[in-house]
mmCIF file of C-alpha atoms and ligand atoms in Angstrom:
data_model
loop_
_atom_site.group_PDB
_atom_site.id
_atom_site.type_symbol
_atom_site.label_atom_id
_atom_site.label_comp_id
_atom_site.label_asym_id
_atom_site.label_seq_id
_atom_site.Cartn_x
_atom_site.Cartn_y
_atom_site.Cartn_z
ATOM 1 C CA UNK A 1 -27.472 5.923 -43.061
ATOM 2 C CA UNK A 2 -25.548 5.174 -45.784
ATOM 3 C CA UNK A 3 -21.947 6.741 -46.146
ATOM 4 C CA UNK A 4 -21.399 8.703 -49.686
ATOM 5 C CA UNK A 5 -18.785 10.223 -48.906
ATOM 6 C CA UNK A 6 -15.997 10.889 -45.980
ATOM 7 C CA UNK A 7 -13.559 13.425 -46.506
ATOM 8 C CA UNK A 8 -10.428 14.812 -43.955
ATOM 9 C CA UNK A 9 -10.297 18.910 -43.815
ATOM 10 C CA UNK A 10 -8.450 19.691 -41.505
ATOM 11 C CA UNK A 11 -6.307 19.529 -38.017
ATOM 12 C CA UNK A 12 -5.500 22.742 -35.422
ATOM 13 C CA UNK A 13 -5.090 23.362 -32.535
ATOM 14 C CA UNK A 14 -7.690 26.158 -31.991
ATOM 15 C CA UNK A 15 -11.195 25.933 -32.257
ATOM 16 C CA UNK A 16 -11.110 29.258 -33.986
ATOM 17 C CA UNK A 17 -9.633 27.803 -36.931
ATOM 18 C CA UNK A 18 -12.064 25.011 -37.249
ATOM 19 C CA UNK A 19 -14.401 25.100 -40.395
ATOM 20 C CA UNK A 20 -16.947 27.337 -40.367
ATOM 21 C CA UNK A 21 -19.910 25.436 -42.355
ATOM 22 C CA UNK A 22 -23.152 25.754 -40.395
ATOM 23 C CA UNK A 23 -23.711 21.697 -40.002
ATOM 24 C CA UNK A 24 -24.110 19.619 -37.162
ATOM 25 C CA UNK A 25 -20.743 17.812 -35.434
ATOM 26 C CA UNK A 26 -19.975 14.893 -33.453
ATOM 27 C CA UNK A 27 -16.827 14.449 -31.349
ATOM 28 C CA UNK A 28 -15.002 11.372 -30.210
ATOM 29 C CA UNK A 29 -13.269 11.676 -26.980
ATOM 30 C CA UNK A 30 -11.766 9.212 -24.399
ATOM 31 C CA UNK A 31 -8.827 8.416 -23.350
ATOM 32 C CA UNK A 32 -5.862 7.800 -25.004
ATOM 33 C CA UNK A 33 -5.592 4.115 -26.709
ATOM 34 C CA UNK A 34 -9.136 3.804 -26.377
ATOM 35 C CA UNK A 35 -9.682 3.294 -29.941
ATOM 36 C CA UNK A 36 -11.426 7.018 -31.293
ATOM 37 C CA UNK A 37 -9.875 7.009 -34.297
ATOM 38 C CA UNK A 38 -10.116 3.000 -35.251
ATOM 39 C CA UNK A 39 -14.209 3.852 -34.001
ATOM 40 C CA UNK A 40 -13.830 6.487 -36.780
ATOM 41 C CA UNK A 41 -12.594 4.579 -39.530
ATOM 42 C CA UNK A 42 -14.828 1.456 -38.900
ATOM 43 C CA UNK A 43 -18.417 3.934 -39.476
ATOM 44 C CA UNK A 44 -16.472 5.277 -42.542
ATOM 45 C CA UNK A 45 -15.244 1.642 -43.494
ATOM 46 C CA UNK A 46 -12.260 3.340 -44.285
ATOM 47 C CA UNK A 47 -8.761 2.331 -43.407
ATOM 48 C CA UNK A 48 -6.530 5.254 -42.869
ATOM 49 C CA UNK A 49 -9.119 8.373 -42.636
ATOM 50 C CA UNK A 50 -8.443 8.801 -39.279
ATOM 51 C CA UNK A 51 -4.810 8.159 -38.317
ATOM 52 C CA UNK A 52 -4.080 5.067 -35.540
ATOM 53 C CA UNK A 53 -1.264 3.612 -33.638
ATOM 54 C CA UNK A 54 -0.993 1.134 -31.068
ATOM 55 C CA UNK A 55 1.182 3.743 -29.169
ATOM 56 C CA UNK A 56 -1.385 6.214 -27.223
ATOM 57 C CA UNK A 57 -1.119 9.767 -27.931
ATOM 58 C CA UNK A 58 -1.600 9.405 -31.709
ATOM 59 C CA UNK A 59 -3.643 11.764 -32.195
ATOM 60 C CA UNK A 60 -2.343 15.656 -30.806
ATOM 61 C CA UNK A 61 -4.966 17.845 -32.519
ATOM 62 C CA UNK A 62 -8.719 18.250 -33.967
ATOM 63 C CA UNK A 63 -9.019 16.842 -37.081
ATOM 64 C CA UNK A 64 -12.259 17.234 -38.901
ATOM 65 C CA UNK A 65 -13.722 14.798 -41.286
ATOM 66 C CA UNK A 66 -17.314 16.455 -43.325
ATOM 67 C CA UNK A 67 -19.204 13.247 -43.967
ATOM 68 C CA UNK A 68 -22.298 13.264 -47.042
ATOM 69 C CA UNK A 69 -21.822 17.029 -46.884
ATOM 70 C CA UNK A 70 -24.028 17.211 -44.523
ATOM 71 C CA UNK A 71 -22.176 16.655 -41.321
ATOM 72 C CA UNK A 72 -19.130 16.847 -38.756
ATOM 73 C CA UNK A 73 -17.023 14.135 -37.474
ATOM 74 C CA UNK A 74 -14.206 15.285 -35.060
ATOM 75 C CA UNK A 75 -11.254 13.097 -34.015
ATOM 76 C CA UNK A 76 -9.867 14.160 -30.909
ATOM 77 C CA UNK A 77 -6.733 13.666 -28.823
ATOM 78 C CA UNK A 78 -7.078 11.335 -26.053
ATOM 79 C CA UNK A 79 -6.838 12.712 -22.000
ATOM 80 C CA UNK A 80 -5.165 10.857 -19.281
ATOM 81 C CA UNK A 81 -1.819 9.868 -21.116
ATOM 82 C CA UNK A 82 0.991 9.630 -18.305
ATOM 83 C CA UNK A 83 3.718 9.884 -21.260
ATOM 84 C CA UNK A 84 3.571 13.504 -22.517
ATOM 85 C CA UNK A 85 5.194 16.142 -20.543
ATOM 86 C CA UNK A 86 3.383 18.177 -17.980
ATOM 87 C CA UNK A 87 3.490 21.660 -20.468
ATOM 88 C CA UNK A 88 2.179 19.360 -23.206
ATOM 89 C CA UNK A 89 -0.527 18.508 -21.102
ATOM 90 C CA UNK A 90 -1.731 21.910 -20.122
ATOM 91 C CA UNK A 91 -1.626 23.096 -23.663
ATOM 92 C CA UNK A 92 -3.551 19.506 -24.572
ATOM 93 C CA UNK A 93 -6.550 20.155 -21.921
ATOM 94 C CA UNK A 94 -6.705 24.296 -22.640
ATOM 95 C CA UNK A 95 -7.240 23.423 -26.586
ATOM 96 C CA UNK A 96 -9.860 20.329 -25.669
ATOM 97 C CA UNK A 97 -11.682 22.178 -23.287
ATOM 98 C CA UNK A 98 -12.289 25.310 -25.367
ATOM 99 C CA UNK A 99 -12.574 23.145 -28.718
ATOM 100 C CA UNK A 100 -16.692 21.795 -26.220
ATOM 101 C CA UNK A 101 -16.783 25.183 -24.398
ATOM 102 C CA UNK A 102 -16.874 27.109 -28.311
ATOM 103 C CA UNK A 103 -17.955 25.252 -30.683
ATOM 104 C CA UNK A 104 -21.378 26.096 -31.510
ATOM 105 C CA UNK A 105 -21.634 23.208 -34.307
ATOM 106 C CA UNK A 106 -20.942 20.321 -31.761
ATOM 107 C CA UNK A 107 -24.694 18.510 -31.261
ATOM 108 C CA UNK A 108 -23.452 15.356 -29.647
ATOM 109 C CA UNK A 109 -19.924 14.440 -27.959
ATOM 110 C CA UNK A 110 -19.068 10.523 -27.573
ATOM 111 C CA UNK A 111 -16.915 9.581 -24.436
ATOM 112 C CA UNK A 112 -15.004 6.226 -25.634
ATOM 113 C CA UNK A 113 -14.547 3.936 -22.813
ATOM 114 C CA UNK A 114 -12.579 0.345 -22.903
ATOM 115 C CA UNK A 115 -14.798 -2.635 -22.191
ATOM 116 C CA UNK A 116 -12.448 -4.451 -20.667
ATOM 117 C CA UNK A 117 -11.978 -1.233 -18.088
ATOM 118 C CA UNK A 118 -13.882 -0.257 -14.270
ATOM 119 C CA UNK A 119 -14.903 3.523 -14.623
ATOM 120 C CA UNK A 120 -11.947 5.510 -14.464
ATOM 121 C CA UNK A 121 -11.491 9.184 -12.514
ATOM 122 C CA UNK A 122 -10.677 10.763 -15.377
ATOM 123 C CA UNK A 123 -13.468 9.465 -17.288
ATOM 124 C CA UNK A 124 -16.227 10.596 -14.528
ATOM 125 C CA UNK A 125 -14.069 14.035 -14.477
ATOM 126 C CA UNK A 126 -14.705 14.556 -18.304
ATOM 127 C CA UNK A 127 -18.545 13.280 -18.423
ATOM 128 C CA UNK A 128 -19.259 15.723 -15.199
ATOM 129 C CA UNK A 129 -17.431 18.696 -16.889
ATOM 130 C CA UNK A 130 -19.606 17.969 -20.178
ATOM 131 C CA UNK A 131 -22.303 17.735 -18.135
ATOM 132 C CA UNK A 132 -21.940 21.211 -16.152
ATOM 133 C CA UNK A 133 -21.540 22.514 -19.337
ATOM 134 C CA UNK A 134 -24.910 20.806 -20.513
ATOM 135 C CA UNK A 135 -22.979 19.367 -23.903
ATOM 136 C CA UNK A 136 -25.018 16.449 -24.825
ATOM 137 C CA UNK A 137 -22.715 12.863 -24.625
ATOM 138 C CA UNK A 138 -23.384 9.129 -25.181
ATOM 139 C CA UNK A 139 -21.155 6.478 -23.706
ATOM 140 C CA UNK A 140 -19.640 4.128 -26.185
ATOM 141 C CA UNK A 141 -18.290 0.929 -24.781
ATOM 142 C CA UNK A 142 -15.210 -0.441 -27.582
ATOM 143 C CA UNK A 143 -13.392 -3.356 -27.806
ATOM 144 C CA UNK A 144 -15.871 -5.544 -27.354
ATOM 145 C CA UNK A 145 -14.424 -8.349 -29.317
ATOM 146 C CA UNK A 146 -11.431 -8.219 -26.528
ATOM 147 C CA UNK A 147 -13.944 -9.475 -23.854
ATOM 148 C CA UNK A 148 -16.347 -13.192 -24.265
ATOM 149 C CA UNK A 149 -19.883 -12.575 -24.332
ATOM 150 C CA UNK A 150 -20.913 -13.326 -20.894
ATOM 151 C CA UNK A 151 -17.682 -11.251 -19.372
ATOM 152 C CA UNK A 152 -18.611 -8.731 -21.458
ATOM 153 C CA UNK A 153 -22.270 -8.391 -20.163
ATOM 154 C CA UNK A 154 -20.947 -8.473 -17.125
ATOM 155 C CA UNK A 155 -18.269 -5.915 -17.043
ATOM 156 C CA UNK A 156 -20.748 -3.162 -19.206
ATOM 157 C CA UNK A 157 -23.687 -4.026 -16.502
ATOM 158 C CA UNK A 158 -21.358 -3.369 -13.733
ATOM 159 C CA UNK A 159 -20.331 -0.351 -15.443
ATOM 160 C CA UNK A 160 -23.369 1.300 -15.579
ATOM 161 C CA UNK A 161 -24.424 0.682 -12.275
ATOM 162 C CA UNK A 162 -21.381 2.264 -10.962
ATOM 163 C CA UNK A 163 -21.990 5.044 -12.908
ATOM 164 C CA UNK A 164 -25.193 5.929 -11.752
ATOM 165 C CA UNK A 165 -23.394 6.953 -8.094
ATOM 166 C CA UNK A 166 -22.309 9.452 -9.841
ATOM 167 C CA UNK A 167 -24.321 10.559 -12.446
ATOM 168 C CA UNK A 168 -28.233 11.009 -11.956
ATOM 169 C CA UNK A 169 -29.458 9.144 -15.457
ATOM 170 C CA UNK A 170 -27.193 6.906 -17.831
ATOM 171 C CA UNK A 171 -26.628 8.332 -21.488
ATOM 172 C CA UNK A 172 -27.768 6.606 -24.432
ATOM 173 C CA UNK A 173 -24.639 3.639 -24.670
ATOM 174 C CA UNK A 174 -23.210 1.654 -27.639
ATOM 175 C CA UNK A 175 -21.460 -1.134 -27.819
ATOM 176 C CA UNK A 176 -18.637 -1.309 -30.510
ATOM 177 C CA UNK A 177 -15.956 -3.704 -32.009
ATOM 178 C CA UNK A 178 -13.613 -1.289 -34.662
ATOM 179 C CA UNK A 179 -12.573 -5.209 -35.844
ATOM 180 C CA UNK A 180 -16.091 -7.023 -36.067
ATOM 181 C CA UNK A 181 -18.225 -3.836 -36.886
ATOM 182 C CA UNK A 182 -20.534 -4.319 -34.324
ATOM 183 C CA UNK A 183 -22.065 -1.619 -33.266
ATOM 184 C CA UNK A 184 -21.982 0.389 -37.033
ATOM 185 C CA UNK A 185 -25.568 0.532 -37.654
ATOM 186 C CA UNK A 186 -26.923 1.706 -34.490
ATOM 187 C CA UNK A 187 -24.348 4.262 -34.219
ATOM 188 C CA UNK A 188 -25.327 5.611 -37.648
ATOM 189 C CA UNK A 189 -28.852 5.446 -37.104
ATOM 190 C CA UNK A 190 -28.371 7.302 -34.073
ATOM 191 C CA UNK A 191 -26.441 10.252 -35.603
ATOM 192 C CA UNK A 192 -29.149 10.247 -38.476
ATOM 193 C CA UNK A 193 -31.585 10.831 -36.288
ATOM 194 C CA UNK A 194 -30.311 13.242 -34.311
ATOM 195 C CA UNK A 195 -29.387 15.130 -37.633
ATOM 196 C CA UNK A 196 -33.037 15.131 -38.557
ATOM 197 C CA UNK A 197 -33.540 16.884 -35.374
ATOM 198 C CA UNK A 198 -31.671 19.581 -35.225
ATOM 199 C CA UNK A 199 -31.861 20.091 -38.728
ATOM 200 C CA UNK A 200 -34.038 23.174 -38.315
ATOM 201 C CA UNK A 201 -31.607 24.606 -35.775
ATOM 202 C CA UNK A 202 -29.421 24.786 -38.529
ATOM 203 C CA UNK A 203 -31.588 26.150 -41.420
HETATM 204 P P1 GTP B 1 -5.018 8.298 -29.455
HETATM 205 O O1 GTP B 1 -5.171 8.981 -30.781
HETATM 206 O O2 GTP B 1 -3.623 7.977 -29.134
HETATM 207 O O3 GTP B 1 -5.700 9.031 -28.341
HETATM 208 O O4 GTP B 1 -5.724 6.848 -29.543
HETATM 209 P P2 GTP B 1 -7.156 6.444 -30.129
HETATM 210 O O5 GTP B 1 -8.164 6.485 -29.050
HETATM 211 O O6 GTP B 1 -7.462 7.188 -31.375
HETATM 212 O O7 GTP B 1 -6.920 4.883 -30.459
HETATM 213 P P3 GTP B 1 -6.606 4.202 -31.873
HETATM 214 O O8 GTP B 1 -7.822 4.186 -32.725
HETATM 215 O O9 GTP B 1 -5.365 4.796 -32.429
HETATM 216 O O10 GTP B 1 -6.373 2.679 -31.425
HETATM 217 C C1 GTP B 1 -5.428 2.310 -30.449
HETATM 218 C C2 GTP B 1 -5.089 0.839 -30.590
HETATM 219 O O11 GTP B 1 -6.227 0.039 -30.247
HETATM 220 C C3 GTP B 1 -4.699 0.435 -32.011
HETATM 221 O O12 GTP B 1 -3.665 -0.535 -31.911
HETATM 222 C C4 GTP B 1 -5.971 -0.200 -32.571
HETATM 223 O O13 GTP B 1 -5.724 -1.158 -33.574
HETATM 224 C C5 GTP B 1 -6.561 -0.847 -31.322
HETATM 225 N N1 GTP B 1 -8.034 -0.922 -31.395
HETATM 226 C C6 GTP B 1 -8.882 0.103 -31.544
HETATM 227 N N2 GTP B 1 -10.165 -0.308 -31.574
HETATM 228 C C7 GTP B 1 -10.132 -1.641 -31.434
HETATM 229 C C8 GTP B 1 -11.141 -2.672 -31.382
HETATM 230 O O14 GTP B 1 -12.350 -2.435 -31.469
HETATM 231 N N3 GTP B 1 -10.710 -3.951 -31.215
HETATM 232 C C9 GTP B 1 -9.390 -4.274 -31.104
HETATM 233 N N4 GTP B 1 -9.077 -5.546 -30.913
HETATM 234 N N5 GTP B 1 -8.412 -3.347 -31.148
HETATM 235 C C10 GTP B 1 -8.777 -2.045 -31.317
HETATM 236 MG MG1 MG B 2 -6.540 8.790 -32.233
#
């Protein structure tokens, strides 16, 4: 797919408020730091589209990017960071939760997870509640250019096969660099064919 254009709308806090085109979306979820927005702004090979920070908690609402016209991209706030206060946190969940239990756009979610990282509670949490309520998600595996090749085989191989105690079949994975670019042109592919599937769903 090639990208014509990439353009920010908007950022809130309520899914209600979210645009109201009749397209299909993609989210980007994971936890804090894990590199959403950088993931975001590599596909786009743009710079700043999505805002980053080596500080987690960058991000703090739902920002929505409409990419070719045709199509959602939503940056999300990352789960599982220790540094925001309690009532932050509460608010953070309620709006993330209700953002995949309401919007009727959303055709495929993408749970970020570090490379480098063993899978995580919070991580199997957020897959299981996606998957009791049956949202579509793919894994994607970043950082990759933080790990050698044959560590990083490794580590994603072990990954997977501790995630299959505790799901029943693996999602479709990627594997991603936001510095190198690997990982762009499957990635695109993927969301160009899932576009071309749901496209009557949308009509
Ligand atoms: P929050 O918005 O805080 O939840 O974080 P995020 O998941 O959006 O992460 P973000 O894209 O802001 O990146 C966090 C840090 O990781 C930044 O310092 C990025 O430069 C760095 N980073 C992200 N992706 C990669 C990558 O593929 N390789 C390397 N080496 N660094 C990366
Ligand atoms: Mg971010």
């Amino acid at each position: 797919m090639k990208i014509k254009s990439a353009e920010f709308l908007m950022s809130n806090s309520n899914v209600i408020k979210a645009p109201k085109d009749r397209i299909p979306e993609y989210a980007f979820i994971g936890r804090s730091n894990v590199g959403k927005s950088s993931l975001i702004n590599m596909l786009m090979e743009r710079k700043d589209l999505a805002k980053i920070s080596g500080k987690p908690g960058k991000t703090q609402l739902i920002n929505h990017f409409k990419i070719n016209d045709e199509w959602f991209l939503v940056d999300l706030p990352g789960y599982g960071y220790a540094q925001i206060s309690k009532k932050k946190r509460t608010i953070f969940q309620y709006f993330i939760e209700n953002y995949f239990k309401e919007r009727e756009q959303l055709v495929c979610t993408f749970v970020l997870i570090d490379s480098r990282h063993d899978p995580q509670k919070i991580d199997l949490e957020f897959m299981q509640f996606l998957g009791a309520n049956q949202i579509p998600f793919c894994l994607v595996f970043t950082k990759a250019d933080k790990l050698g090749s044959s560590k990083l085989n490794k580590q994603i191989t072990s990954y997977k096969k501790k995630l299959l105690t505790t799901l029943e079949t693996l999602p479709t994975t990627f594997l991603t660099s936001s510095s190198t670019g690997l990982g762009r042109e499957e990635f695109l592919e993927f969301i160009d064919g899932v576009n071309a599937n749901v496209i009557k769903d949308f009509k």
